C-alpha angles and dihedrals in degrees: 000000000000119000123187107201132193137192126181101143098116140022092297126063132199143175126196139180113213122185118195092334096315122110107235097177137350136181121198121185131188098168104126091244120136110270091228088064098051112027099081094041088052091052090049091051092048092051093045093052090049090047090235139126133215089258088069095054113105099186140011119216124193137172107244098188172208097221142074108358091221094045093049091051092049093051096046093044091050094052093044090053094049095044094045090053089069106036144311095258133124096278102127132086121196113211131194111244090221092053090051091052091050091048088058091059095062130146093024116112128242136042114326111220111180111193129190125184109261094171123224088081092297138109133208105242148163129175126234141166137191119248122179091342094308128110110241122198115223101179137017120255109276146158108248138165117251089238092056091044091052092051092048093051093045092050102041101032106025097154101036127098113249119215117197123198137165133066090305091061098108094046093047094048092048093049102037110025091082091060102035138054097252134169125208113254115223111252092240090060099046098087134056116259130196093239088061089048088057092051090052088050091053089057091047091050090053086059092048095250101142115128136191117262092257090064095057108104137151119272110220118185089196136016119271114264093251091055092047090051091050093051091046090056091049091053 
């Protein structure tokens, strides 16, 4: 089974080809370029290095959020375009960005706490842990203040090591490390990568969660700023 996976939900972007659980090729970019400029060329490079074509891809996986509103839209639109070019069948797998970040932390011990900057003194977060080699979700994706997240971790998991990751890593460590038993996360594991997106997709496929391209859509935990401003003016 060949999965072509994409992530463009934050500052970094990546594309990976995973075959039966093994990463065949992956490109990861943190160049500051607009994701719309680089995502398709990265996919073309991945396929070329694997000596494969789109016709040989069984499933497309993409992070659908939370994250940068623009980045999420670029990723979902890219996958919909590629998948639609073949057929309108159930060949797409939407993946939570936070789950993909947590997947990249395995097999480290402790509570996985991916954090992404949500602005307004909040982070996008969900909690996970590894049990018997499997990633287990402990909370839904949510927008939460660092103060509330710290209290939750201190109350529910007082004696467990907390591992932060994501683009909110530095802020979370600065604010919460003094009050929690934390461990530094290696830099290479702090950001979501497309290979981890593909592994999440493999789990979803085992549960029968593939969808047609038309059902791929961004997951926003809050409205974009422009929409919030518009609603505020109406009220």
